[in-house]
PDB file of C-alpha atoms in Angstrom:
ATOM      1  CA  UNK A  28       1.097  77.602 155.577  1.00  0.00           C
ATOM      2  CA  UNK A  29      -0.491  80.726 154.238  1.00  0.00           C
ATOM      3  CA  UNK A  30      -3.017  82.374 156.437  1.00  0.00           C
ATOM      4  CA  UNK A  31      -4.157  85.282 154.245  1.00  0.00           C
ATOM      5  CA  UNK A  32      -6.300  84.715 151.245  1.00  0.00           C
ATOM      6  CA  UNK A  33      -6.628  87.529 148.741  1.00  0.00           C
ATOM      7  CA  UNK A  34      -9.655  87.934 146.550  1.00  0.00           C
ATOM      8  CA  UNK A  35      -9.819  88.166 143.615  1.00  0.00           C
ATOM      9  CA  UNK A  36      -6.814  86.227 142.404  1.00  0.00           C
ATOM     10  CA  UNK A  37      -6.635  88.474 139.341  1.00  0.00           C
ATOM     11  CA  UNK A  38      -8.166  91.803 138.454  1.00  0.00           C
ATOM     12  CA  UNK A  39      -7.993  93.777 135.196  1.00  0.00           C
ATOM     13  CA  UNK A  40      -9.372  97.340 135.023  1.00  0.00           C
ATOM     14  CA  UNK A  41      -8.999 100.457 132.932  1.00  0.00           C
ATOM     15  CA  UNK A  42      -6.607 103.197 133.869  1.00  0.00           C
ATOM     16  CA  UNK A  43      -8.322 105.759 136.018  1.00  0.00           C
ATOM     17  CA  UNK A  44     -10.744 103.295 137.614  1.00  0.00           C
ATOM     18  CA  UNK A  45     -10.616 102.213 141.223  1.00  0.00           C
ATOM     19  CA  UNK A  46      -9.247  98.802 142.210  1.00  0.00           C
ATOM     20  CA  UNK A  47     -10.405  96.949 145.325  1.00  0.00           C
ATOM     21  CA  UNK A  48      -8.882  93.709 146.624  1.00  0.00           C
ATOM     22  CA  UNK A  49      -9.744  91.816 149.731  1.00  0.00           C
ATOM     23  CA  UNK A  50      -7.892  89.723 152.219  1.00  0.00           C
ATOM     24  CA  UNK A  51      -9.199  87.218 154.761  1.00  0.00           C
ATOM     25  CA  UNK A  52      -7.160  85.631 157.578  1.00  0.00           C
ATOM     26  CA  UNK A  53      -7.743  83.082 160.273  1.00  0.00           C
ATOM     27  CA  UNK A  54      -6.089  83.941 163.586  1.00  0.00           C
ATOM     28  CA  UNK A  55      -5.931  86.946 165.930  1.00  0.00           C
ATOM     29  CA  UNK A  56      -3.449  89.450 164.609  1.00  0.00           C
ATOM     30  CA  UNK A  57      -1.217  92.238 165.906  1.00  0.00           C
ATOM     31  CA  UNK A  58      -1.202  93.967 162.492  1.00  0.00           C
ATOM     32  CA  UNK A  59      -1.884  93.483 158.827  1.00  0.00           C
ATOM     33  CA  UNK A  60       0.364  94.799 156.096  1.00  0.00           C
ATOM     34  CA  UNK A  61      -0.036  95.191 152.335  1.00  0.00           C
ATOM     35  CA  UNK A  62       2.884  94.762 149.910  1.00  0.00           C
ATOM     36  CA  UNK A  63       3.326  95.225 146.195  1.00  0.00           C
ATOM     37  CA  UNK A  64       5.526  93.086 144.008  1.00  0.00           C
ATOM     38  CA  UNK A  65       6.463  93.873 140.448  1.00  0.00           C
ATOM     39  CA  UNK A  66       7.315  90.993 138.083  1.00  0.00           C
ATOM     40  CA  UNK A  67       8.531  88.543 140.716  1.00  0.00           C
ATOM     41  CA  UNK A  68      11.030  90.936 142.281  1.00  0.00           C
ATOM     42  CA  UNK A  69      11.292  92.283 145.790  1.00  0.00           C
ATOM     43  CA  UNK A  70       8.265  93.418 147.745  1.00  0.00           C
ATOM     44  CA  UNK A  71       7.510  97.040 148.526  1.00  0.00           C
ATOM     45  CA  UNK A  72       5.695  97.863 151.738  1.00  0.00           C
ATOM     46  CA  UNK A  73       2.572  99.861 151.136  1.00  0.00           C
ATOM     47  CA  UNK A  74       0.763 100.270 154.436  1.00  0.00           C
ATOM     48  CA  UNK A  75       0.510  98.785 157.940  1.00  0.00           C
ATOM     49  CA  UNK A  76      -2.715  98.751 159.932  1.00  0.00           C
ATOM     50  CA  UNK A  77      -2.735  97.665 163.538  1.00  0.00           C
ATOM     51  CA  UNK A  78      -5.459  95.523 165.083  1.00  0.00           C
ATOM     52  CA  UNK A  79      -6.967  98.485 166.979  1.00  0.00           C
ATOM     53  CA  UNK A  80      -7.305 100.595 163.808  1.00  0.00           C
ATOM     54  CA  UNK A  81     -10.186 100.398 161.385  1.00  0.00           C
ATOM     55  CA  UNK A  82      -9.031 102.507 158.426  1.00  0.00           C
ATOM     56  CA  UNK A  83      -5.801 104.060 157.123  1.00  0.00           C
ATOM     57  CA  UNK A  84      -4.969 106.178 154.156  1.00  0.00           C
ATOM     58  CA  UNK A  85      -1.729 106.741 152.260  1.00  0.00           C
ATOM     59  CA  UNK A  86      -1.883 108.768 149.071  1.00  0.00           C
ATOM     60  CA  UNK A  87      -4.182 106.908 146.657  1.00  0.00           C
ATOM     61  CA  UNK A  88      -4.406 103.909 149.024  1.00  0.00           C
ATOM     62  CA  UNK A  89      -7.103 103.207 151.562  1.00  0.00           C
ATOM     63  CA  UNK A  90      -7.011 100.172 153.794  1.00  0.00           C
ATOM     64  CA  UNK A  91      -9.716  98.923 156.027  1.00  0.00           C
ATOM     65  CA  UNK A  92      -9.600  96.282 158.695  1.00  0.00           C
ATOM     66  CA  UNK A  93     -12.504  94.406 160.256  1.00  0.00           C
ATOM     67  CA  UNK A  94     -11.155  92.201 163.000  1.00  0.00           C
ATOM     68  CA  UNK A  95     -14.607  90.744 163.766  1.00  0.00           C
ATOM     69  CA  UNK A  96     -14.731  89.346 160.222  1.00  0.00           C
ATOM     70  CA  UNK A  97     -10.999  88.779 160.026  1.00  0.00           C
ATOM     71  CA  UNK A  98     -10.807  90.640 156.771  1.00  0.00           C
ATOM     72  CA  UNK A  99      -9.148  93.655 155.176  1.00  0.00           C
ATOM     73  CA  UNK A 100      -9.525  95.521 151.942  1.00  0.00           C
ATOM     74  CA  UNK A 101      -7.099  97.613 149.874  1.00  0.00           C
ATOM     75  CA  UNK A 102      -8.545 100.299 147.636  1.00  0.00           C
ATOM     76  CA  UNK A 103      -6.373 101.988 144.999  1.00  0.00           C
ATOM     77  CA  UNK A 104      -8.059 105.055 143.591  1.00  0.00           C
ATOM     78  CA  UNK A 105      -7.487 106.592 140.181  1.00  0.00           C
ATOM     79  CA  UNK A 106      -5.372 103.651 139.002  1.00  0.00           C
ATOM     80  CA  UNK A 107      -2.326 104.122 136.776  1.00  0.00           C
ATOM     81  CA  UNK A 108      -0.479 101.720 134.456  1.00  0.00           C
ATOM     82  CA  UNK A 109       2.400 101.722 136.996  1.00  0.00           C
ATOM     83  CA  UNK A 110       0.061 100.139 139.572  1.00  0.00           C
ATOM     84  CA  UNK A 111       0.185  96.885 137.535  1.00  0.00           C
ATOM     85  CA  UNK A 112       1.647  94.383 140.011  1.00  0.00           C
ATOM     86  CA  UNK A 113       0.869  91.634 142.476  1.00  0.00           C
ATOM     87  CA  UNK A 114      -0.532  92.766 145.813  1.00  0.00           C
ATOM     88  CA  UNK A 115      -0.117  90.693 148.994  1.00  0.00           C
ATOM     89  CA  UNK A 116      -1.600  91.008 152.412  1.00  0.00           C
ATOM     90  CA  UNK A 117       0.559  89.804 155.281  1.00  0.00           C
ATOM     91  CA  UNK A 118      -0.445  89.282 158.893  1.00  0.00           C
ATOM     92  CA  UNK A 119       1.469  89.202 162.116  1.00  0.00           C
ATOM     93  CA  UNK A 120      -0.243  87.037 164.713  1.00  0.00           C
ATOM     94  CA  UNK A 121      -0.851  88.389 168.195  1.00  0.00           C
ATOM     95  CA  UNK A 122       2.399  87.982 170.124  1.00  0.00           C
ATOM     96  CA  UNK A 123       4.188  86.810 167.022  1.00  0.00           C
ATOM     97  CA  UNK A 124       6.584  89.623 166.274  1.00  0.00           C
ATOM     98  CA  UNK A 125       9.443  87.193 165.879  1.00  0.00           C
ATOM     99  CA  UNK A 126       7.477  84.758 163.806  1.00  0.00           C
ATOM    100  CA  UNK A 127       7.566  86.584 160.530  1.00  0.00           C
ATOM    101  CA  UNK A 128       4.889  87.779 158.193  1.00  0.00           C
ATOM    102  CA  UNK A 129       2.302  85.271 156.967  1.00  0.00           C
ATOM    103  CA  UNK A 130       1.419  86.128 153.346  1.00  0.00           C
ATOM    104  CA  UNK A 131      -1.537  85.279 151.235  1.00  0.00           C
ATOM    105  CA  UNK A 132      -1.272  84.129 147.618  1.00  0.00           C
ATOM    106  CA  UNK A 133      -1.775  87.646 146.242  1.00  0.00           C
ATOM    107  CA  UNK A 134      -3.939  89.484 143.802  1.00  0.00           C
ATOM    108  CA  UNK A 135      -2.535  90.109 140.326  1.00  0.00           C
ATOM    109  CA  UNK A 136      -3.679  93.536 139.190  1.00  0.00           C
ATOM    110  CA  UNK A 137      -3.484  94.620 135.573  1.00  0.00           C
ATOM    111  CA  UNK A 138      -4.220  98.218 134.631  1.00  0.00           C
ATOM    112  CA  UNK A 139      -5.160  98.555 131.013  1.00  0.00           C
ATOM    113  CA  UNK A 140      -3.987 101.906 129.441  1.00  0.00           C
TER     114      UNK A 140
ATOM    115  CA  UNK D   1      21.055 105.382 150.751  1.00  0.00           C
ATOM    116  CA  UNK D   2      21.336 101.807 149.474  1.00  0.00           C
ATOM    117  CA  UNK D   3      18.423  99.523 150.052  1.00  0.00           C
ATOM    118  CA  UNK D   4      18.642  95.833 150.971  1.00  0.00           C
ATOM    119  CA  UNK D   5      21.029  94.074 148.686  1.00  0.00           C
ATOM    120  CA  UNK D   6      21.194  90.370 147.883  1.00  0.00           C
ATOM    121  CA  UNK D   7      23.618  88.228 145.989  1.00  0.00           C
ATOM    122  CA  UNK D   8      23.757  86.489 143.701  1.00  0.00           C
ATOM    123  CA  UNK D   9      20.777  87.570 141.545  1.00  0.00           C
ATOM    124  CA  UNK D  10      20.390  84.175 139.952  1.00  0.00           C
ATOM    125  CA  UNK D  11      21.765  80.771 140.713  1.00  0.00           C
ATOM    126  CA  UNK D  12      21.477  77.355 139.126  1.00  0.00           C
ATOM    127  CA  UNK D  13      22.312  74.253 141.135  1.00  0.00           C
ATOM    128  CA  UNK D  14      21.752  70.530 140.812  1.00  0.00           C
ATOM    129  CA  UNK D  15      20.035  68.300 143.277  1.00  0.00           C
ATOM    130  CA  UNK D  16      22.069  67.392 146.305  1.00  0.00           C
ATOM    131  CA  UNK D  17      24.305  70.428 146.130  1.00  0.00           C
ATOM    132  CA  UNK D  18      24.592  73.173 148.750  1.00  0.00           C
ATOM    133  CA  UNK D  19      23.946  76.856 148.256  1.00  0.00           C
ATOM    134  CA  UNK D  20      24.741  80.055 150.192  1.00  0.00           C
ATOM    135  CA  UNK D  21      22.748  83.215 149.642  1.00  0.00           C
ATOM    136  CA  UNK D  22      23.788  86.604 150.991  1.00  0.00           C
ATOM    137  CA  UNK D  23      22.000  89.688 152.240  1.00  0.00           C
ATOM    138  CA  UNK D  24      23.104  93.137 153.326  1.00  0.00           C
ATOM    139  CA  UNK D  25      20.481  95.091 155.269  1.00  0.00           C
ATOM    140  CA  UNK D  26      19.868  98.791 155.097  1.00  0.00           C
ATOM    141  CA  UNK D  27      22.456 100.681 157.121  1.00  0.00           C
ATOM    142  CA  UNK D  28      21.394 100.891 160.720  1.00  0.00           C
ATOM    143  CA  UNK D  29      18.976  97.960 160.499  1.00  0.00           C
ATOM    144  CA  UNK D  30      19.774  95.216 162.919  1.00  0.00           C
ATOM    145  CA  UNK D  31      17.061  92.648 162.021  1.00  0.00           C
ATOM    146  CA  UNK D  32      17.167  90.425 158.959  1.00  0.00           C
ATOM    147  CA  UNK D  33      14.482  87.935 157.887  1.00  0.00           C
ATOM    148  CA  UNK D  34      14.480  85.418 155.107  1.00  0.00           C
ATOM    149  CA  UNK D  35      11.515  84.279 152.975  1.00  0.00           C
ATOM    150  CA  UNK D  36      11.005  81.697 150.267  1.00  0.00           C
ATOM    151  CA  UNK D  37       8.592  82.472 147.435  1.00  0.00           C
ATOM    152  CA  UNK D  38       7.624  79.637 145.138  1.00  0.00           C
ATOM    153  CA  UNK D  39       6.219  80.676 141.778  1.00  0.00           C
ATOM    154  CA  UNK D  40       2.575  81.724 142.056  1.00  0.00           C
ATOM    155  CA  UNK D  41       2.550  81.802 145.821  1.00  0.00           C
ATOM    156  CA  UNK D  42       3.138  84.341 148.521  1.00  0.00           C
ATOM    157  CA  UNK D  43       6.421  84.415 150.440  1.00  0.00           C
ATOM    158  CA  UNK D  44       6.932  81.976 153.321  1.00  0.00           C
ATOM    159  CA  UNK D  45       8.852  82.884 156.429  1.00  0.00           C
ATOM    160  CA  UNK D  46      12.100  80.990 156.978  1.00  0.00           C
ATOM    161  CA  UNK D  47      14.156  82.795 159.653  1.00  0.00           C
ATOM    162  CA  UNK D  48      14.432  86.024 161.604  1.00  0.00           C
ATOM    163  CA  UNK D  49      17.718  87.235 163.120  1.00  0.00           C
ATOM    164  CA  UNK D  50      18.370  90.150 165.445  1.00  0.00           C
ATOM    165  CA  UNK D  51      21.749  91.108 166.869  1.00  0.00           C
ATOM    166  CA  UNK D  52      23.221  87.931 165.507  1.00  0.00           C
ATOM    167  CA  UNK D  53      20.711  85.734 167.307  1.00  0.00           C
ATOM    168  CA  UNK D  54      17.918  83.673 165.818  1.00  0.00           C
ATOM    169  CA  UNK D  55      14.617  85.125 166.939  1.00  0.00           C
ATOM    170  CA  UNK D  56      12.150  83.114 164.860  1.00  0.00           C
ATOM    171  CA  UNK D  57      12.031  80.096 162.598  1.00  0.00           C
ATOM    172  CA  UNK D  58       9.401  79.048 160.127  1.00  0.00           C
ATOM    173  CA  UNK D  59       8.295  75.562 159.179  1.00  0.00           C
ATOM    174  CA  UNK D  60      11.321  74.533 157.132  1.00  0.00           C
ATOM    175  CA  UNK D  61      13.550  71.433 157.404  1.00  0.00           C
ATOM    176  CA  UNK D  62      16.962  71.475 159.088  1.00  0.00           C
ATOM    177  CA  UNK D  63      18.579  71.608 155.674  1.00  0.00           C
ATOM    178  CA  UNK D  64      17.921  75.333 155.942  1.00  0.00           C
ATOM    179  CA  UNK D  65      20.192  77.346 158.186  1.00  0.00           C
ATOM    180  CA  UNK D  66      21.234  80.959 158.528  1.00  0.00           C
ATOM    181  CA  UNK D  67      23.505  83.272 160.434  1.00  0.00           C
ATOM    182  CA  UNK D  68      23.995  86.938 160.980  1.00  0.00           C
ATOM    183  CA  UNK D  69      27.370  88.622 161.166  1.00  0.00           C
ATOM    184  CA  UNK D  70      28.602  91.487 163.406  1.00  0.00           C
ATOM    185  CA  UNK D  71      27.909  93.946 160.567  1.00  0.00           C
ATOM    186  CA  UNK D  72      24.333  92.661 160.497  1.00  0.00           C
ATOM    187  CA  UNK D  73      24.644  91.060 157.063  1.00  0.00           C
ATOM    188  CA  UNK D  74      23.288  87.538 156.791  1.00  0.00           C
ATOM    189  CA  UNK D  75      23.728  84.271 154.951  1.00  0.00           C
ATOM    190  CA  UNK D  76      21.119  81.642 154.203  1.00  0.00           C
ATOM    191  CA  UNK D  77      22.437  78.145 153.596  1.00  0.00           C
ATOM    192  CA  UNK D  78      20.518  75.295 152.035  1.00  0.00           C
ATOM    193  CA  UNK D  79      22.013  71.804 152.040  1.00  0.00           C
ATOM    194  CA  UNK D  80      21.110  68.706 149.987  1.00  0.00           C
ATOM    195  CA  UNK D  81      19.076  70.766 147.480  1.00  0.00           C
ATOM    196  CA  UNK D  82      15.776  69.349 146.214  1.00  0.00           C
ATOM    197  CA  UNK D  83      13.897  70.330 143.077  1.00  0.00           C
ATOM    198  CA  UNK D  84      11.235  71.870 145.376  1.00  0.00           C
ATOM    199  CA  UNK D  85      13.773  74.341 146.723  1.00  0.00           C
ATOM    200  CA  UNK D  86      13.571  76.207 143.387  1.00  0.00           C
ATOM    201  CA  UNK D  87      12.195  79.603 144.364  1.00  0.00           C
ATOM    202  CA  UNK D  88      12.817  83.304 144.823  1.00  0.00           C
ATOM    203  CA  UNK D  89      14.578  83.816 148.176  1.00  0.00           C
ATOM    204  CA  UNK D  90      13.869  87.208 149.679  1.00  0.00           C
ATOM    205  CA  UNK D  91      15.692  88.996 152.469  1.00  0.00           C
ATOM    206  CA  UNK D  92      14.056  91.747 154.485  1.00  0.00           C
ATOM    207  CA  UNK D  93      15.573  94.128 157.025  1.00  0.00           C
ATOM    208  CA  UNK D  94      14.019  96.162 159.780  1.00  0.00           C
ATOM    209  CA  UNK D  95      15.243  98.494 162.503  1.00  0.00           C
ATOM    210  CA  UNK D  96      14.038  96.663 165.549  1.00  0.00           C
ATOM    211  CA  UNK D  97      13.695  93.312 167.222  1.00  0.00           C
ATOM    212  CA  UNK D  98      10.365  91.486 166.742  1.00  0.00           C
ATOM    213  CA  UNK D  99      10.579  93.126 163.353  1.00  0.00           C
ATOM    214  CA  UNK D 100       7.231  91.866 162.099  1.00  0.00           C
ATOM    215  CA  UNK D 101       5.563  94.499 164.254  1.00  0.00           C
ATOM    216  CA  UNK D 102       7.015  97.102 161.936  1.00  0.00           C
ATOM    217  CA  UNK D 103       7.594  97.862 158.241  1.00  0.00           C
ATOM    218  CA  UNK D 104      10.052  95.550 156.597  1.00  0.00           C
ATOM    219  CA  UNK D 105      12.226  96.469 153.631  1.00  0.00           C
ATOM    220  CA  UNK D 106      12.782  93.729 151.102  1.00  0.00           C
ATOM    221  CA  UNK D 107      15.644  93.104 148.792  1.00  0.00           C
ATOM    222  CA  UNK D 108      15.263  92.139 145.098  1.00  0.00           C
ATOM    223  CA  UNK D 109      15.718  88.494 145.869  1.00  0.00           C
ATOM    224  CA  UNK D 110      17.898  85.618 144.647  1.00  0.00           C
ATOM    225  CA  UNK D 111      16.273  83.331 142.134  1.00  0.00           C
ATOM    226  CA  UNK D 112      17.419  79.762 142.760  1.00  0.00           C
ATOM    227  CA  UNK D 113      16.827  77.041 140.184  1.00  0.00           C
ATOM    228  CA  UNK D 114      17.549  73.447 141.149  1.00  0.00           C
ATOM    229  CA  UNK D 115      17.922  70.996 138.229  1.00  0.00           C
TER     230      UNK D 115
END
């Protein structure tokens, strides 16, 4: 079963604008990770945020985590055409390091040139 | 350095057949995990192996099995294929045990089509 639910399912914006996508989950987590997938190929790890962290930055990416609301957001600033991809959040349940990542259904992001 | 490699890239099988998918992790990585991604969905966890031992198993039937070799490469086997097994099969490697606590590196996947 898929724990994470990304919102929106699809997002289309102009190049240069910011893109925000959200993720909700159901159980207590050890960490939450965001991945990018281009055209149904392999996933690329973007950022990992642990349950005791509230915000992390990596380049043009900003991730927030609210464990009280069981939600996370991914912000991509100054979007580029190359950011067009599907974005997935994935959670690791507390004590579940061997149980794999639980992915949501993803947000499909399209950057219009 | 080479990333995670998977073979074959594409595969077409018929119902009832058996298939073996292969994965080579990044050099130095001892943990390999397998995921199934059906079209339009996120990946679903199948197995995790570390030092040749199964560490975790997802909610998949016994038709799915895997193993890890002394060089840390891995095979995923699926018996008695069903149409619903058509998917992209992804392999991920990581340095440590309990690998989901850390960043995982995914291969390009094997796209399996069952007719």
